[in-house]
XYZ file of C-alpha atoms in Angstrom:
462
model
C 119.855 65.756 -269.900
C 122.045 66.472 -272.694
C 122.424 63.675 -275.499
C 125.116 61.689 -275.348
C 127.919 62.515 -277.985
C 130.695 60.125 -279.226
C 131.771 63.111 -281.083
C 130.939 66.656 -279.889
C 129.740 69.030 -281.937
C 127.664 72.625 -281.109
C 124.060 72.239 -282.103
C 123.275 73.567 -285.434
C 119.946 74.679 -283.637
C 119.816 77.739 -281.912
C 116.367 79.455 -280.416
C 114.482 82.095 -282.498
C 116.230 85.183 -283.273
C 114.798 87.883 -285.054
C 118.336 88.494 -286.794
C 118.028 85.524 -288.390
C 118.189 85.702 -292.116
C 114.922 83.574 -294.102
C 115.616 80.717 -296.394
C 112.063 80.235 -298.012
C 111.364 76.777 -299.268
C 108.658 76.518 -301.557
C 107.247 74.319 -304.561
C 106.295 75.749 -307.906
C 102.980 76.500 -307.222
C 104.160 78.682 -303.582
C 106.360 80.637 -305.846
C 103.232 81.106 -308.429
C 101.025 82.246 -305.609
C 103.102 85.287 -304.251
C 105.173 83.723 -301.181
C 108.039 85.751 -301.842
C 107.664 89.729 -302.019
C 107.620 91.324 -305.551
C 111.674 92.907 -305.370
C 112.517 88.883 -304.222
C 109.926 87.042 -306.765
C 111.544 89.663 -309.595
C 114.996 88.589 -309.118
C 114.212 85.043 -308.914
C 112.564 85.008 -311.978
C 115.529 86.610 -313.852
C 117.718 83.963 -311.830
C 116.255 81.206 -313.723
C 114.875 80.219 -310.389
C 111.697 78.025 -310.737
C 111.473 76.225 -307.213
C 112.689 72.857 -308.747
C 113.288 70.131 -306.183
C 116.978 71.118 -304.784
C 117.289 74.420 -306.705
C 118.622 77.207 -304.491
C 119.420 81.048 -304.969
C 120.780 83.902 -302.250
C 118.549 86.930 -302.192
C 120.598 90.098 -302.352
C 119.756 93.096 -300.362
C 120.493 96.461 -300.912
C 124.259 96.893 -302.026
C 126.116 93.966 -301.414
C 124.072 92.600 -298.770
C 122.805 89.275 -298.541
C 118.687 89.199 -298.114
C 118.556 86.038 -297.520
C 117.841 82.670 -299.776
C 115.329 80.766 -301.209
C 115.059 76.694 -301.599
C 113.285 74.787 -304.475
C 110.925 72.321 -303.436
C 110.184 70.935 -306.585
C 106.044 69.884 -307.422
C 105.472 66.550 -304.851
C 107.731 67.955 -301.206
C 106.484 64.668 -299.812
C 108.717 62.356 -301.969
C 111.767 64.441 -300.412
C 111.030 64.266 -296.616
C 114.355 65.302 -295.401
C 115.203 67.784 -298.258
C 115.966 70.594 -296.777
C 119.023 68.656 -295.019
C 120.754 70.422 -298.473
C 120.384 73.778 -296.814
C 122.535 72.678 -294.164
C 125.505 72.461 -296.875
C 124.367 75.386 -299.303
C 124.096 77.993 -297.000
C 126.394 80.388 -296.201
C 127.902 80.643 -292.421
C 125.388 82.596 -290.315
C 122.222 82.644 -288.354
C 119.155 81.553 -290.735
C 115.103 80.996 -289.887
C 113.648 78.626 -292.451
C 109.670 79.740 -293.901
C 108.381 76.295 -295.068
C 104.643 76.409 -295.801
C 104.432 73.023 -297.365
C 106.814 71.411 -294.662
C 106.506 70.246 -290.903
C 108.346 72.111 -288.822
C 109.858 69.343 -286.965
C 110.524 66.941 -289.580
C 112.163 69.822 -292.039
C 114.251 70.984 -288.636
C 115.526 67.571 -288.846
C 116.347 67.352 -292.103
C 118.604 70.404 -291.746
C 119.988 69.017 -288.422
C 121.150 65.905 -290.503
C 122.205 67.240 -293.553
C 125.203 69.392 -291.492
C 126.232 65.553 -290.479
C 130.164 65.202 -291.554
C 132.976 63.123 -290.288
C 136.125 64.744 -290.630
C 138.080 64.009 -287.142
C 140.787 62.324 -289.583
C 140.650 65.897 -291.639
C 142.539 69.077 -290.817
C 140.378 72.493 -290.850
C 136.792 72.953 -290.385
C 133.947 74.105 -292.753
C 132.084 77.202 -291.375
C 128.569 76.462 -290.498
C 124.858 77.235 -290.784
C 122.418 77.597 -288.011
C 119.252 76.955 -287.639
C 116.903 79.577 -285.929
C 113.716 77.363 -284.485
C 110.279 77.854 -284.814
C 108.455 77.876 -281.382
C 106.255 74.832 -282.598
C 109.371 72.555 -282.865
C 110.218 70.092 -279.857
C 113.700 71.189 -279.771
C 114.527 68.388 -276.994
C 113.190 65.723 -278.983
C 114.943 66.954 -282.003
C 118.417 67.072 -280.634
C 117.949 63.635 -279.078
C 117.488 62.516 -282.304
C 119.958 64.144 -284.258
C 122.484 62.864 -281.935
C 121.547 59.587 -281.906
C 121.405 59.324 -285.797
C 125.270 61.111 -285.510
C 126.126 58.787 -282.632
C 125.114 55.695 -285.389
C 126.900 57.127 -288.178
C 129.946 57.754 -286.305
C 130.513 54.622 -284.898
C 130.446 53.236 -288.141
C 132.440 55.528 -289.506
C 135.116 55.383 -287.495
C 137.935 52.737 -288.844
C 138.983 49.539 -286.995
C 141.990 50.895 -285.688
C 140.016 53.272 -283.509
C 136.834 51.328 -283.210
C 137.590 47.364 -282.105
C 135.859 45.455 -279.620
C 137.842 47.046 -277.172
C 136.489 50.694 -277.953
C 133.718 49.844 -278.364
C 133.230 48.104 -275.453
C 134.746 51.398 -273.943
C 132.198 53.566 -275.635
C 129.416 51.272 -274.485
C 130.628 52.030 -270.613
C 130.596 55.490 -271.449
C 126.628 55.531 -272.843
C 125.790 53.495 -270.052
C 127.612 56.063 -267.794
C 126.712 59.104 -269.398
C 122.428 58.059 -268.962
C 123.087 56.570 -264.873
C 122.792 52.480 -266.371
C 124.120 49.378 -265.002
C 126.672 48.088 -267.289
C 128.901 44.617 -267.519
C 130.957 42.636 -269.851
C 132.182 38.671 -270.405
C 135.699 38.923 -272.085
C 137.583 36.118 -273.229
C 138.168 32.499 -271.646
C 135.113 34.420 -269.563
C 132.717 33.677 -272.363
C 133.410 29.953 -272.210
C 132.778 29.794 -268.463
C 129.810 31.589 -268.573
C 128.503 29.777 -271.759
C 128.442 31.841 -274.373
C 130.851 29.419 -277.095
C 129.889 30.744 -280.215
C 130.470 34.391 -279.590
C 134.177 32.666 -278.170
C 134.663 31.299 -281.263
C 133.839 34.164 -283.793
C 136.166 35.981 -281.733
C 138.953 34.066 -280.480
C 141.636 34.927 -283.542
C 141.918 38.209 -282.962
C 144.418 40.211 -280.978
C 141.419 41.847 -279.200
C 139.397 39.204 -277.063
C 135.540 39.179 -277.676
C 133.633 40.093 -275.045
C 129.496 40.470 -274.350
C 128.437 43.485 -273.411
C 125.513 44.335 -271.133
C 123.562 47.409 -270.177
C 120.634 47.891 -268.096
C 118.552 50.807 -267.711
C 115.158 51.680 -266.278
C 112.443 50.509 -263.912
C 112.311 46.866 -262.816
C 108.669 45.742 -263.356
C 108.027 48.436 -266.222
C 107.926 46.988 -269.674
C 110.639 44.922 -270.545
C 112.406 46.009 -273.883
C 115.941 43.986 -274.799
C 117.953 45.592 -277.659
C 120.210 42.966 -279.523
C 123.088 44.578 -281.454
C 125.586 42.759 -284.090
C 129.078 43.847 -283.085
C 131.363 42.215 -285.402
C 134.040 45.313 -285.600
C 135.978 43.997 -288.915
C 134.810 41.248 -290.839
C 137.643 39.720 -292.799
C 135.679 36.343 -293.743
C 137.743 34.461 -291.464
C 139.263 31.443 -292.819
C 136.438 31.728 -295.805
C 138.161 34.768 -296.550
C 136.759 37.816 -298.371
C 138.048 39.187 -301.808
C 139.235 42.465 -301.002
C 136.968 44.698 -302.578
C 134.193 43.040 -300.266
C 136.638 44.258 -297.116
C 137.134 47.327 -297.220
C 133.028 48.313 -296.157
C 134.374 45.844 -293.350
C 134.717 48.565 -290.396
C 130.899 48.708 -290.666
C 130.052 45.294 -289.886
C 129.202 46.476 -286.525
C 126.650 48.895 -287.967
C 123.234 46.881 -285.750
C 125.657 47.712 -282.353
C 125.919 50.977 -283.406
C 122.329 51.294 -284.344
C 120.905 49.478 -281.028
C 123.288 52.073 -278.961
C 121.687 54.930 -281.167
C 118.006 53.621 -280.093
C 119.245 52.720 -276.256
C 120.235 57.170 -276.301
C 116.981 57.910 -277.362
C 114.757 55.553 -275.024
C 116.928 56.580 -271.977
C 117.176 60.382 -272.996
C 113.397 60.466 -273.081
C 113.357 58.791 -270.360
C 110.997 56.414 -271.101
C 109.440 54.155 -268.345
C 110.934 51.012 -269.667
C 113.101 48.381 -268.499
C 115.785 48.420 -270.986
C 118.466 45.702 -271.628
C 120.901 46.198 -274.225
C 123.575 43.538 -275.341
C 125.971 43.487 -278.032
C 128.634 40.735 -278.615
C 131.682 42.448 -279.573
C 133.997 40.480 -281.803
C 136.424 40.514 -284.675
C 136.367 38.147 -287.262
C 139.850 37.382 -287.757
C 142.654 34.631 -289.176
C 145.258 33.268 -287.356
C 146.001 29.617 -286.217
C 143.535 28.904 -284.009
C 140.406 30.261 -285.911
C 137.511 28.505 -286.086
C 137.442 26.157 -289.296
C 134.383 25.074 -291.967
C 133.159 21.944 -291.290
C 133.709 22.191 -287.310
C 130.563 21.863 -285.423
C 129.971 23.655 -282.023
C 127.553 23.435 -279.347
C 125.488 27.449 -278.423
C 124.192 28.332 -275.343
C 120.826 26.888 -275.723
C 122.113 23.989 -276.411
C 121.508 23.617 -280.379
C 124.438 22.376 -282.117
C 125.899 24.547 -285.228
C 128.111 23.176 -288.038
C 129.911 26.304 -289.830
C 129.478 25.783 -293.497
C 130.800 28.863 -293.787
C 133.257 31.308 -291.490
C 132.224 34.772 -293.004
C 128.655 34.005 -291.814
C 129.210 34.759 -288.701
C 126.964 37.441 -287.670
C 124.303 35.093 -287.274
C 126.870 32.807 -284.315
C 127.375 35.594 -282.089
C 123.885 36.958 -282.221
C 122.493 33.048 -281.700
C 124.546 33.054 -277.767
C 123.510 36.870 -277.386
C 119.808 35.992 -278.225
C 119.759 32.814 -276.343
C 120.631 34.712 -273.246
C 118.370 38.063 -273.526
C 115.392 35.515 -273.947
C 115.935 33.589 -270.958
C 114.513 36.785 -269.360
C 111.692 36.641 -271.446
C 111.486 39.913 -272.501
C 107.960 41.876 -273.742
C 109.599 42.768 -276.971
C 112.882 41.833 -278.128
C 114.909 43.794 -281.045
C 118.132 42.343 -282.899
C 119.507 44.968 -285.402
C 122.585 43.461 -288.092
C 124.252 43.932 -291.008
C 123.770 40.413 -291.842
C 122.983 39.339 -295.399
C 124.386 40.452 -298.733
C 120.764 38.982 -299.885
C 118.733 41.855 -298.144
C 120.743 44.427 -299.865
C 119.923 42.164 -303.396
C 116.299 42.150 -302.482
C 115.772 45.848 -301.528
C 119.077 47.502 -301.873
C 120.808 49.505 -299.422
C 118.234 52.243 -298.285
C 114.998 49.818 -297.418
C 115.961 47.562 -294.172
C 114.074 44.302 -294.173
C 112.755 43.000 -290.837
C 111.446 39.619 -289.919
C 108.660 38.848 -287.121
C 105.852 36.142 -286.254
C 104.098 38.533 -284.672
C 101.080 40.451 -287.226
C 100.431 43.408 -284.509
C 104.201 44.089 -284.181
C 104.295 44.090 -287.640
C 101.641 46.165 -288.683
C 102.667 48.548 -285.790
C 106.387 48.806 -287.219
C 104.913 49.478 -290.649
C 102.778 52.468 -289.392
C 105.610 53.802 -287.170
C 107.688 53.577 -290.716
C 105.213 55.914 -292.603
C 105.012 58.371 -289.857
C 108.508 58.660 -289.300
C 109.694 58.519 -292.846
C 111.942 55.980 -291.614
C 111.485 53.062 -294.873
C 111.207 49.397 -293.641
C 109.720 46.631 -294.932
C 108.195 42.948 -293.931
C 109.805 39.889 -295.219
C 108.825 36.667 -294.588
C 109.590 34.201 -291.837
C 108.866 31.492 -294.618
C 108.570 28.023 -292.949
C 109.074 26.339 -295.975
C 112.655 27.207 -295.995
C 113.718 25.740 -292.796
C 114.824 22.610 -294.450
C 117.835 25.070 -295.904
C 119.343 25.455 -292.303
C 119.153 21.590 -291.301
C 122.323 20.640 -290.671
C 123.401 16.367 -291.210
C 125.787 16.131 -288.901
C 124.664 18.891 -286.283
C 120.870 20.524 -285.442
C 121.329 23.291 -288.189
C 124.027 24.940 -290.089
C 125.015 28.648 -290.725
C 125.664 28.439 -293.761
C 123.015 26.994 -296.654
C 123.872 25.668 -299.817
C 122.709 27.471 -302.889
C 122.716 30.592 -301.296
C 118.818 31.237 -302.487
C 116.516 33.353 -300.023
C 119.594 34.450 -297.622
C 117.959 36.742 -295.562
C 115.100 34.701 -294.776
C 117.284 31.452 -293.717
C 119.466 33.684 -291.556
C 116.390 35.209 -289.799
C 114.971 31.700 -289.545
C 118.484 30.327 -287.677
C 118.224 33.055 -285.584
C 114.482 32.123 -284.856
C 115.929 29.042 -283.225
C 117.136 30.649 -280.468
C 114.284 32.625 -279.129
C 111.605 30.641 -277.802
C 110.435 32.687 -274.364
C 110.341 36.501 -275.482
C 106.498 37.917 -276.285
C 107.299 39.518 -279.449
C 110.866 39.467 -281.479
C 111.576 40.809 -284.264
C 115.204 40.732 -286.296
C 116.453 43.897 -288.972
C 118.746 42.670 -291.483
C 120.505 46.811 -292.115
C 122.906 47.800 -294.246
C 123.946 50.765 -291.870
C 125.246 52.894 -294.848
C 124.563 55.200 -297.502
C 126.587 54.648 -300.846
C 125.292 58.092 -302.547
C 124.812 61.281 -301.299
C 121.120 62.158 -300.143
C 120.082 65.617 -298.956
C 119.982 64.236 -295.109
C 123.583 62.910 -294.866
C 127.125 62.448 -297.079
C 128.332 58.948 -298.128
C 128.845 56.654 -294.658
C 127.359 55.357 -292.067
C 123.655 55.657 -291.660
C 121.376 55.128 -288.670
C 118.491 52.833 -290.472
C 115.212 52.079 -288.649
C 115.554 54.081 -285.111
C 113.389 56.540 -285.637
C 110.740 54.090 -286.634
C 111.380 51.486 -283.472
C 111.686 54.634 -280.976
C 108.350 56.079 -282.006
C 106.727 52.130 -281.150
C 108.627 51.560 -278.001
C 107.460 55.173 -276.948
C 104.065 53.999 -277.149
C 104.665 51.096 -274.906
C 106.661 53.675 -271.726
């Protein structure tokens, strides 16, 4: 089965083809040893070219011919995982075969696949493009399942509020679910208070677009049970706690863990995994009007715990609290919640390193080896018990909103904690689900954080 595309573009991978022009990418020692032929190392040399990491020269042929190109490395490849997604941008239009000594196949065939990534359906014209010829070692259906997913993260995100509210996204959910044979349901409106799911109501209610849970299922009954937990908060203006502007206008991505959990949910049901895969994501926007919630009102979740709001711009943590009380009534073998939750994760690690939070040492130390294969960066923080004093609450059970604002990421993951009580394993990633800079694999935007790491463990359990 094809991957599912919110956006379609051709593959930039095509099958081997001996017309294929050869971009060699080698470190400084490669170049020193001979890789390239004599006529090629010559005019390299008197290029300047000394295979430093993102240095690139064409190799012309006989006239005005084009030979074919060569890619710096630079002296440690491994720091640079993805590099040669730079190739997808430097080269010129055609048919190309990459010679990577130093590289693995698959991993530098994704590189390239992501580096081509751009988001330009609000832009007139089209850049010509570079394809990749693949080597016969390279999984080419695994690759394209994840390439897609990564583009299906990023443009989600990408795509502004206008065209991506909880009403499209609710559509583009259907459509996933559709696309891979699921089961899929939603709770919209006055629904959610019928059917118990108040806070998600509340975040939600202001806007011109009800709220709404969302609900896919997938797989084998009996097999596995894997629940994927996505923050969909589509714009986040602060609510009545309202945001200075500058912190709005990365807003569009505050549904960045939906995307992501959507991303994963393409790649465990492309690869047909034998799982039984749930997938929920509580669709809201955070608006202002007259009958927005209000700081200092206290509500009642679906498990029961009563929540004062402290604060109306935390409110990520309110609609994932109903959404998590209601996957673990199933009690599922491993539940995942992915958000862009906390300003303080971004403090503590910045935007590129995702934290996640879990009580359980095997899923941990599985996560963390998954990471390092995958090149995927995550890291453990604590679920320190010492700090659930912060989240007490005086007039209600807790609040979502400490005072002090010290160790944020750590009291959100412990008020989420609350609210899962039956699954086997949990564990909660606080992303940022965007790249401020440029990297070699992918522009400024959206980014798919994580995935690749979680799909390589949940393949090892179907």
């Amino acid at each position: 089965m094809l991957p599912y595309q919110f956006i379609e573009r051709p593959s930039p991978f095509v099958a081997s083809d001996p017309k294929a022009l050869t971009v060699y990418a080698v470190t400084p020692a490669e170049l020193e040893a001979g890789v390239l032929s004599k006529i090629d190392e010559t005019w390299a040399r008197a290029a300047g070219f000394k295979a430093e990491a993102g240095s690139f020269l064409l190799l012309q042929g006989d006239g005005a011919t084009l030979k074919g190109a060569v890619f710096g490395l630079g002296k440690n490849p491994e720091e640079a995982p993805f590099a040669c997604g730079k190739l997808a941008r430097l080269l010129p239009a055609g048919l190309w075969r990459l010679e990577a000594p130093s590289l693995d196949p698959q991993q530098a065939a994704l590189g390239f696949g992501l580096g081509g990534y751009s988001f330009d359906s609000y832009k007139t014209g089209k850049t010509p493009e570079a394809f990749l010829a693949l080597a016969e070692s390279v999984d080419r259906a695994a690759l394209e399942r994840t390439l897609q997913a990564v583009f299906l993260a990023r443009d989600l995100v990408n795509t502004p509020t206008n065209d991506m509210g909880p009403e499209r996204l609710g559509e583009v959910f259907h459509a996933i679910g559709t696309h891979y044979g699921a089961t899929v349901k939603a709770v919209v409106g006055d629904d959610l208070l019928a059917q118990n799911f108040p806070l998600i109501h509340t975040v939600g209610r202001a806007s011109a677009e009800a709220p709404r849970l969302l609900e896919m299922r997938w797989g084998r009954k009996g097999a596995k049970k894997v629940t994927l937990v996505g923050k969909g908060v589509c714009f986040d203006t602060g609510g009545l706690d309202i945001k200075p502007a500058a912190s709005m206008l990365l807003m569009k991505k505050d549904m960045g863990g939906a995307a992501n959990v959507l991303a994963l949910a393409c790649m465990i049901m492309g690869a047909e995994l034998d799982l039984d895969l749930r997938v929920l994501v509580p669709a809201v926007e955070n608006s202002i009007s007259a009958n927005a919630f209000r700081p200092g009102d206290i509500y009642r979740s679906r498990k029961g715990i009563s929540v004062q709001i402290d604060n109306t711009d935390a409110e990520g943590r309110l609609i994932l609290a109903d959404a998590l009380a209601y996957a673990d009534e199933e009690t599922p073998d491993l539940m995942i919640d992915m958000a862009t939750l906390t300003g303080a994760a971004r403090v503590a690690l910045g935007p590129d390193l995702p934290p996640f939070f879990t009580d359980n040492e095997a899923l941990a130390s599985a996560l963390a080896s998954a990471s390092l294969k995958e090149s995927d960066p995550v890291w453990r923080l604590p679920l320190f018990k010492g700090y659930e004093k912060d989240i007490r609450s005086r007039a209600a059970d807790i609040t979502n909103a400490p005072s002090g604002g010290m160790a944020g990421a750590i009291t959100a993951a412990l008020f989420l904690k609350r609210f899962v009580s039956n699954a086997e394993s949990w564990v909660h990633f606080d992303i940022f689900a965007w790249s401020p800079t440029e990297k070699p694999q992918g522009p400024v935007g959206g980014e798919a954080q994580a995935i690749r790491a979680l799909f390589r463990h949940i393949s090892a359990l179907g």
